[in-house]
Coordinates of C-alpha atoms and ligand atoms in Angstrom, one line a residue:
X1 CA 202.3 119.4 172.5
X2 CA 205.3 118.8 175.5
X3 CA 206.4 122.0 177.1
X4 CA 209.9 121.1 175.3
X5 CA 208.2 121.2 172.5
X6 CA 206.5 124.8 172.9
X7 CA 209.9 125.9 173.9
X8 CA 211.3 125.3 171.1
X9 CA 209.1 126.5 169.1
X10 CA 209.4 129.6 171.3
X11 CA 212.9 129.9 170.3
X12 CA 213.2 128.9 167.3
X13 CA 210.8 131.7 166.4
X14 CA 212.5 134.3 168.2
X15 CA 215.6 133.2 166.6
X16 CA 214.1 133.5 163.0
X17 CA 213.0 137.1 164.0
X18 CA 209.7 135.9 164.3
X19 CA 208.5 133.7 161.7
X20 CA 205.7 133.0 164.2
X21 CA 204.1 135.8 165.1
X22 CA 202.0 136.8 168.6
X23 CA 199.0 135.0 167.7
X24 CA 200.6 131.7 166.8
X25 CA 203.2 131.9 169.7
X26 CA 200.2 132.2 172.0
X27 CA 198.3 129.3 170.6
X28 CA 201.3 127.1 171.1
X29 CA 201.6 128.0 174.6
X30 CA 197.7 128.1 175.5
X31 CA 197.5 124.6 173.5
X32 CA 199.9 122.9 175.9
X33 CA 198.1 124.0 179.0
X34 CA 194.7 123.0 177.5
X35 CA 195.2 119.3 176.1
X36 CA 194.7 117.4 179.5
X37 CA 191.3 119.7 179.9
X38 CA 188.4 118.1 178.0
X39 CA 186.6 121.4 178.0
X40 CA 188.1 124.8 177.6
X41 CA 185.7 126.9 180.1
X42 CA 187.3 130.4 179.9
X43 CA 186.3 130.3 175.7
X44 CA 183.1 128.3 176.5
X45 CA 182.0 131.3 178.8
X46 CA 183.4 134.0 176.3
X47 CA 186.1 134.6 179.2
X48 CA 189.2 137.1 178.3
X49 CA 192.2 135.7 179.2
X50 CA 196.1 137.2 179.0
X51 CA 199.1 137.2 179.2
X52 CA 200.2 138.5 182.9
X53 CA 203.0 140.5 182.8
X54 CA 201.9 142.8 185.9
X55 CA 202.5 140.1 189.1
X56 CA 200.1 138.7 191.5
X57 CA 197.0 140.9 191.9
X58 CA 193.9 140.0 193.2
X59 CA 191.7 140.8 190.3
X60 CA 193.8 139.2 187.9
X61 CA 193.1 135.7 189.5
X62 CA 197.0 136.4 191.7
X63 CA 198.9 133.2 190.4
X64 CA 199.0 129.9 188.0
X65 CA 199.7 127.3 191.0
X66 CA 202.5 124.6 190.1
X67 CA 201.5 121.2 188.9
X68 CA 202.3 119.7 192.2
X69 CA 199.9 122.2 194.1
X70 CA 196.9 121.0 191.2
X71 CA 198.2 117.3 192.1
X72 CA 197.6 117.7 195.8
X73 CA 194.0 119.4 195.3
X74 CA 193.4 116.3 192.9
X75 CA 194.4 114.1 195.6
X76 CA 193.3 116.0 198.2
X77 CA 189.6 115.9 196.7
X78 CA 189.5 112.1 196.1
X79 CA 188.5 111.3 200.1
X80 CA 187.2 112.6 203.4
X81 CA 188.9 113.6 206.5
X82 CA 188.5 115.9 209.4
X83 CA 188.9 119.6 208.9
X84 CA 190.6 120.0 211.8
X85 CA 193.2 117.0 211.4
X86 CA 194.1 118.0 208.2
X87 CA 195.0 121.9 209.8
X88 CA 196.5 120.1 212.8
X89 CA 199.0 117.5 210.4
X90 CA 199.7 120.3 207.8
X91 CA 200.2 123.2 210.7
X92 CA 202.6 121.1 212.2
X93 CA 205.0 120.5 209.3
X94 CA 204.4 124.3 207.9
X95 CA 205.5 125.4 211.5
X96 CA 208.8 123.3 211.1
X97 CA 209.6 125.0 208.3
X98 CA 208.7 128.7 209.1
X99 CA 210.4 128.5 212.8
X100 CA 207.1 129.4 214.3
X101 CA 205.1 127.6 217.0
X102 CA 202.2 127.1 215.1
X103 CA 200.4 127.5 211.8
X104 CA 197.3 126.8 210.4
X105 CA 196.2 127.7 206.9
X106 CA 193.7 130.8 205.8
X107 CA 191.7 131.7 203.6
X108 CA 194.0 134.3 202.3
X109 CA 196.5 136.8 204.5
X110 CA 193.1 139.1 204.7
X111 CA 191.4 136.3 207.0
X112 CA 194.8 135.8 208.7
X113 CA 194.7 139.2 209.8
X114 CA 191.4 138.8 211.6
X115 CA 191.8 135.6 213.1
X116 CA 194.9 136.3 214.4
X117 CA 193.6 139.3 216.1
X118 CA 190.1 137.0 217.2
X119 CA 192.5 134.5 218.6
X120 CA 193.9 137.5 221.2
X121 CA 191.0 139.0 222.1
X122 CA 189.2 135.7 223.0
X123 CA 191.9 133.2 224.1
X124 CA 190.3 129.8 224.5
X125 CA 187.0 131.0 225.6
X126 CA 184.1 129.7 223.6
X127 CA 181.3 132.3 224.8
X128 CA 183.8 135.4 223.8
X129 CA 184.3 133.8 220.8
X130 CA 180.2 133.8 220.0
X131 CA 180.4 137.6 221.3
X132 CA 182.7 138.9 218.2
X133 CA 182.6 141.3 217.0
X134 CA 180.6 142.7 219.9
X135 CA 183.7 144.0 222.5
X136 CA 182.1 146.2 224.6
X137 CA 181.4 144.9 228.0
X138 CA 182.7 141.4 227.1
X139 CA 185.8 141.9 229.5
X140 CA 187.8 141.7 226.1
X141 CA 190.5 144.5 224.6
X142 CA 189.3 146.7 221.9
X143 CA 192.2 148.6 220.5
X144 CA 195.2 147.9 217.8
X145 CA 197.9 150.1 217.4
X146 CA 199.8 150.9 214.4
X147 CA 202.0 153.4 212.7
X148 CA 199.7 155.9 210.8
X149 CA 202.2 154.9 207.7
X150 CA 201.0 151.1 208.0
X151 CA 197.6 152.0 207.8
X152 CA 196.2 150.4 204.8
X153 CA 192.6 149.2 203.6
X154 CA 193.6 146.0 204.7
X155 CA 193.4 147.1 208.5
X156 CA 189.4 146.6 207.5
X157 CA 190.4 142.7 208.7
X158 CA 191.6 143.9 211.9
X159 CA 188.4 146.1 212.6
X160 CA 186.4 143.4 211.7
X161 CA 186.6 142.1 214.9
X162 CA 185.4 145.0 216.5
X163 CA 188.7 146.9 217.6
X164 CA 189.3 150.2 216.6
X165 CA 192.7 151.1 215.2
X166 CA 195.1 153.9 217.4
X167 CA 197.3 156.0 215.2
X168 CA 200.8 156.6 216.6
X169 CA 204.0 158.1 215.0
X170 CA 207.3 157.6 217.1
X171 CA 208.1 155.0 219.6
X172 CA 207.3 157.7 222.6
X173 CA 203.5 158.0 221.0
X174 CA 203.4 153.9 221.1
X175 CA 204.2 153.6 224.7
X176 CA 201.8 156.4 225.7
X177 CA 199.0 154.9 223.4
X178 CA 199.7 151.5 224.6
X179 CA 196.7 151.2 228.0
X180 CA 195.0 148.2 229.3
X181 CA 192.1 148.3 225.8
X182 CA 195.0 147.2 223.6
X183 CA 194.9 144.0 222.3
X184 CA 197.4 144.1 220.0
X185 CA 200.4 145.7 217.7
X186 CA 200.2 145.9 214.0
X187 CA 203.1 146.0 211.6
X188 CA 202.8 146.0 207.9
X189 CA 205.9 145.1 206.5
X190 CA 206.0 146.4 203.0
X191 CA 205.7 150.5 204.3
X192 CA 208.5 149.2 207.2
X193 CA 210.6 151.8 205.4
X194 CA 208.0 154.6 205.8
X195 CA 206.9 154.3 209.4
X196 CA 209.6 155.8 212.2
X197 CA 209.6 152.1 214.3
X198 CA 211.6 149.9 212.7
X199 CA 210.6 145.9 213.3
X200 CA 213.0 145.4 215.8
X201 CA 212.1 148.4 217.8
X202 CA 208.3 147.6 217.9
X203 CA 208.9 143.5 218.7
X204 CA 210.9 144.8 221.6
X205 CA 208.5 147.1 222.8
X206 CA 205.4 144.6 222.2
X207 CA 207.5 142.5 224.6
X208 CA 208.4 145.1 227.4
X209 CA 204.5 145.7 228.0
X210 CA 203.5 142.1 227.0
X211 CA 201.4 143.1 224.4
X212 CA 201.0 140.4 221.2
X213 CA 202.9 142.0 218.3
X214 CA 201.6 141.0 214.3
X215 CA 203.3 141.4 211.4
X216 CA 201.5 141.5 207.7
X217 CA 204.1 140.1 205.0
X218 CA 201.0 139.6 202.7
X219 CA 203.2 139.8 199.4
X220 CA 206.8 139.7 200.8
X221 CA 208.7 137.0 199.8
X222 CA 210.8 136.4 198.1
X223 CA 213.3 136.6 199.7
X224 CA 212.1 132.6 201.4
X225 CA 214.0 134.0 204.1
X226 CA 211.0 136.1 205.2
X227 CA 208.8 133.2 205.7
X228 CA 211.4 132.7 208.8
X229 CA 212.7 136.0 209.5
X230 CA 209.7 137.8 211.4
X231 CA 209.2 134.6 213.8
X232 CA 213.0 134.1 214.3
X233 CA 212.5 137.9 215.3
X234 CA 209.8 137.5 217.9
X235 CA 206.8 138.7 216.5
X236 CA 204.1 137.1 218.0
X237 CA 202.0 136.4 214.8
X238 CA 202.8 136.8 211.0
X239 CA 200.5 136.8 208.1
X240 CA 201.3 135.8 204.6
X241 CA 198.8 135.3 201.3
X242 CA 199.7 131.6 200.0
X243 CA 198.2 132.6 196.2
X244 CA 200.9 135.4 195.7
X245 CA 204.5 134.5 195.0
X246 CA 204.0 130.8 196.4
X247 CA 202.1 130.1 193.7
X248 CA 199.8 128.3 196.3
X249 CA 195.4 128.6 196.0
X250 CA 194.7 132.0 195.4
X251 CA 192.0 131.7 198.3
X252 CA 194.5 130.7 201.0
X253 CA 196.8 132.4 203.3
X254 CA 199.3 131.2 206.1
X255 CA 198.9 132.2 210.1
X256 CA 201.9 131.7 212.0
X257 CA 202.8 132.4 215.1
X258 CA 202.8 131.4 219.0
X259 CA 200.6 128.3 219.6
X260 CA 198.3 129.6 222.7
X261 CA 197.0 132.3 220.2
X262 CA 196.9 130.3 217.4
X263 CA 195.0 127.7 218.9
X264 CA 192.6 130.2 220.3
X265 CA 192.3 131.8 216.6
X266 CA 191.1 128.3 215.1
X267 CA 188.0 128.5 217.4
X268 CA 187.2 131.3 215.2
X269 CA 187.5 129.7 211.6
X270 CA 185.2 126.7 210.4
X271 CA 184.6 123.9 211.1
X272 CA 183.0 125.9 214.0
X273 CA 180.4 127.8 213.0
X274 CA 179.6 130.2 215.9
X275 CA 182.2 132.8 214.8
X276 CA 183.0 135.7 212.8
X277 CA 185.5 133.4 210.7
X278 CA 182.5 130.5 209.3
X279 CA 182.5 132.5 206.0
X280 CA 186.8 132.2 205.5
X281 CA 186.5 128.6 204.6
X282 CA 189.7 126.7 203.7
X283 CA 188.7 123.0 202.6
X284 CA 191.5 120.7 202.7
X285 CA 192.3 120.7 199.1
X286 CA 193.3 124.1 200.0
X287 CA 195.0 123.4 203.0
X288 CA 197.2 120.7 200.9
X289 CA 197.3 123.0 197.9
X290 CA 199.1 125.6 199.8
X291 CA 201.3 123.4 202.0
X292 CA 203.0 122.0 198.9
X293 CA 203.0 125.2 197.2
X294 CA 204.6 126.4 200.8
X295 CA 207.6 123.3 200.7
X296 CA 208.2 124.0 196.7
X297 CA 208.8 127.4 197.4
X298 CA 211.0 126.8 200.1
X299 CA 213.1 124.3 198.6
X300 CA 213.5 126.0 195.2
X301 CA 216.7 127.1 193.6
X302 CA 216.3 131.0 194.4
X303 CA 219.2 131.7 192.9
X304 CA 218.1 130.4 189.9
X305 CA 214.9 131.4 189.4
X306 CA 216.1 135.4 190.2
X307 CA 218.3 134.7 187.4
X308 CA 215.5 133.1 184.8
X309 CA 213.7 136.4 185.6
X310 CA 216.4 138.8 184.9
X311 CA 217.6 136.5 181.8
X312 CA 213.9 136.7 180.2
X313 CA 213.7 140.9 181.4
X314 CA 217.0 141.5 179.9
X315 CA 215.4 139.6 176.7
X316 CA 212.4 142.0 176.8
X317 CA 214.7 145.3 177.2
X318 CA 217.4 144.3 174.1
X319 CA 214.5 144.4 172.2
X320 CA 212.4 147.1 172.9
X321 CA 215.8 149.3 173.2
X322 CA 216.7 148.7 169.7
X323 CA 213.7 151.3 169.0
X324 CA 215.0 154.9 169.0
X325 CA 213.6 157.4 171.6
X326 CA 213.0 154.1 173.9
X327 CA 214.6 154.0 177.5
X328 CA 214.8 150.9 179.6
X329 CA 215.8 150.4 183.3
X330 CA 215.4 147.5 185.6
X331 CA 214.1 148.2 189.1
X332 CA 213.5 145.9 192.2
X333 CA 210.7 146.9 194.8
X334 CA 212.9 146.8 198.1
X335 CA 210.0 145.4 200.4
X336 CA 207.6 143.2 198.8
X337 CA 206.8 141.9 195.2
X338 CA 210.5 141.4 194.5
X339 CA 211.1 140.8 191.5
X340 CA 212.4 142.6 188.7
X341 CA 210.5 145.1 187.2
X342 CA 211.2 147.0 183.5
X343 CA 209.9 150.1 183.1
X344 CA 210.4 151.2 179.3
X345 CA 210.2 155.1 178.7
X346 CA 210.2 158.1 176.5
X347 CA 210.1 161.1 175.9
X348 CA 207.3 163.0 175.9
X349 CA 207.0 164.1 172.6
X350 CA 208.9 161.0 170.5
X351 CA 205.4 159.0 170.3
X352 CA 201.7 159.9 169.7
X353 CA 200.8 157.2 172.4
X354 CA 200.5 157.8 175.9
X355 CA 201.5 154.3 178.4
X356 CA 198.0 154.2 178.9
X357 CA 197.0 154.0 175.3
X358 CA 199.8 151.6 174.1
X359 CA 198.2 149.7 177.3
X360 CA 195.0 149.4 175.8
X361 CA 196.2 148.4 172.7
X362 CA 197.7 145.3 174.5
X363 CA 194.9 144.6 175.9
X364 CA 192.7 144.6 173.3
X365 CA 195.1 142.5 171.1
X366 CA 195.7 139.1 170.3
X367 CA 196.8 137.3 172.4
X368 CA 195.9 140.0 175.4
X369 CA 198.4 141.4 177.5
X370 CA 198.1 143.2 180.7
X371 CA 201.0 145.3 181.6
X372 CA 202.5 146.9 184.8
X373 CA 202.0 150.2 186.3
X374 CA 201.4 153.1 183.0
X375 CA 202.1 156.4 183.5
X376 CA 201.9 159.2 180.3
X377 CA 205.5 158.3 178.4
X378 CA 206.3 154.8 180.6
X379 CA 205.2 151.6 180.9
X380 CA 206.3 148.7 183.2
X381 CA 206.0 145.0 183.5
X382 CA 207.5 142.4 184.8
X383 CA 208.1 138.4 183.6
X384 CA 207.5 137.0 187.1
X385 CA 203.8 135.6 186.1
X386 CA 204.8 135.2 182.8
X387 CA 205.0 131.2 181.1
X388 CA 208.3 130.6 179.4
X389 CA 207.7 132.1 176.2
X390 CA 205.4 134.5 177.0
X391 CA 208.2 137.1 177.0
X392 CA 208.9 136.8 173.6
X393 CA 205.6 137.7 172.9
X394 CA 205.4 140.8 174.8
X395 CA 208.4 141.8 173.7
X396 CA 207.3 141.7 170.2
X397 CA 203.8 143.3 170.8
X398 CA 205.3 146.1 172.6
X399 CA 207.7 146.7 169.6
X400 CA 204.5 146.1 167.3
X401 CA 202.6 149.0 168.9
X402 CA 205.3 151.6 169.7
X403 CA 206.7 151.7 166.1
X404 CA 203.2 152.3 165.3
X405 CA 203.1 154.9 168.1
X406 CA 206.2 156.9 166.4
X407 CA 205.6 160.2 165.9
Ligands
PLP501 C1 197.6 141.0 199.2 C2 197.7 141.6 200.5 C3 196.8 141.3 201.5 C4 195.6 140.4 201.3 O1 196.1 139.1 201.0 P1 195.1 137.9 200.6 O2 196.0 136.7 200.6 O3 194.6 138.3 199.2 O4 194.0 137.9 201.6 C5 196.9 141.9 202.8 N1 197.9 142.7 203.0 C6 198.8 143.1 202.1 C7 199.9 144.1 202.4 C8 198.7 142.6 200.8 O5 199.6 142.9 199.8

């Protein structure tokens, strides 16, 4: 079946009040993205799979990758080349269009993080590179600072180099912390709005004590202009998953940032083996993966797509608020995964289901649906990971389950 096809089927269902119900909707869909596969390996290995209308997370496999991205792996797997030409040729041309010196691609914005940081401590110097994570008495720096509001579990990829992170809260406790042990200065992006150093301050003041500053924008675009914004700005390095909203592999990542450092940090990832990095492995079907996920992203109609997403959200919300007692209300994160969201309330006491149990029930249904954050009387979701169609669906499960749930 074409994806025309499926869509309007989609349609024509939705138009018809659903003739087609759930289960036949999502057999459409899934049928189109199975007919080039000989083998269906997630019902082979008794594997659940859904409908994502949560966004990119890590245990939900992050993203479906573009045909183009499953074109270059295919390509990219049909013959041999160096490792290290292929990062050189593809860093070049992902540089170009991030406005950085460099780039080279990683095995997610995890790795990143810790390369970037090897690639300070040991410059171009082979024998500190074998010493990592081993700092003291190696001559190398040992401390990170960051704003207490930026520290996340992901500053595990920054101590896994050996450094210990410093706590600071104003701009006067960063210049006092700053001493001749730190290596570096970490930003993370997506709590900018919770720390009392804004970006432009801590770049600045990175600079005045020529210290490296990094930035994390793991899950931050859109908007593409991020993928520019933080090197245009002057941070020194900047760290971005490629499996999130680029729709690149789910196992790569992008390091960008000044050359000298970057070059230094490749003497810590494979093909080298002598390093902390040999088990972040990028092969180049990767590497091409993500650089055409990285030049369809960037040349995509933005506009567009935002409006795609609120067309199919506002399509989930007419329905749902047709249901009395039901609330809807559209919400964009400000800092990363920004997209719109719909959360869909009630009052307590309208519905014998909590969010959590009318959750469940998705989930366990057919076809399964995993939903957004679920709180006692609200649930949320949102259509960015969802295939055209799949809205209708949800919004048709969800209306299922809380007519049932009316008290
Ligand atoms: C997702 C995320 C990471 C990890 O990214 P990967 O590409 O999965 O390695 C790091 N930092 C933040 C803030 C993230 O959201």
């Amino acid at each position: 079946m074409q994806r025309r096809d499926v869509l309007k089927l989609v349609s024509a269902a939705s138009l018809m009040g659903g003739v087609l119900g759930p289960k036949q909707l999502a057999h459409a869909i899934d049928k189109k993205a199975v007919t080039a596969a000989s083998r269906n390996l997630f019902k082979e290995l008794g594997i659940r799979t859904f409908i994502n209308a949560r966004g990119t997370i890590t245990a939900m496999t992050g993203s479906l990758m573009h045909q183009e991205v499953l074109d270059a792996i295919q390509d990219g797997a049909q013959a041999f080349c160096m490792l290290d030409e292929v990062q050189d040729k593809v860093g070049e041309r992902i540089a170009k269009m991030v406005h950085s010196e460099a780039a080279v691609v990683t095995s997610g914005a995890f790795s990143a993080l810790t390369l970037g940081l090897a690639g300070v401590l040991t410059g171009m110097d082979e024998h500190k590179v074998r010493q990592l994570p081993h700092l003291e008495g190696t001559g190398m720096k040992s401390e990170v600072i960051c704003q207490k509001s930026h520290d996340i579990v992901y500053n595990k990829a920054l101590t896994n180099t050996g450094c210990k992170m410093i706590m600071v809260e104003s701009a006067a406790e960063l210049k006092n912390a700053i001493n001749d042990k730190t290596a570096l200065l970490f930003f993370l992006n997506i709590e900018a709005d919770k720390g009392q150093i804004g970006h432009e301050e801590f770049v600045r003041i990175g600079k005045a004590h020529n210290i490296p500053t990094m930035i994390d924008i793991a899950a931050d675009v859109p908007p593409v202009s991020n993928l520019w914004r933080f090197n245009d700005m002057g941070f020194d390095l900047v760290c971005i998953s490629g499996g999130k909203a680029m729709r690149g592999p789910q196992s790569a990542g992008i390091l960008m940032g000044r050359k000298a450092i970057i070059d230094a940090a490749r003497l810590s990832m494979p093909p080298r083996g002598f390093n902390i990095g040999r088990g972040m492995k990028v092969n180049k079907e990767e590497v091409l993966g993500m650089y055409v996920a990285l030049e369809k992203f960037v040349n995509q109609d933005h506009d567009a797509t935002w409006k795609n997403w609120e067309a199919r959200t506002a399509k989930i919300a007419k329905r749902i608020e047709k249901l009395p007692g039901i609330q809807t209300l559209v919400f964009v994160p400000k800092l990363g995964n920004v997209t719109p969201n719909l959360e869909i309330s009630w009052k307590a006491d309208a519905f014998k289901l909590s969010g959590e149990a009318i959750a469940e029930q998705l989930r366990k249904g057919t076809p399964s649906i995993e939903l957004g954050e679920v709180k006692s009387n609200s649930v949320s979701l949102t259509v960015w990971m969802m295939k055209p169609g799949e809205e209708d669906i949800v919004a048709e499960r969800l209306s299922e389950e809380l007519q049932k749930a009316k008290a």
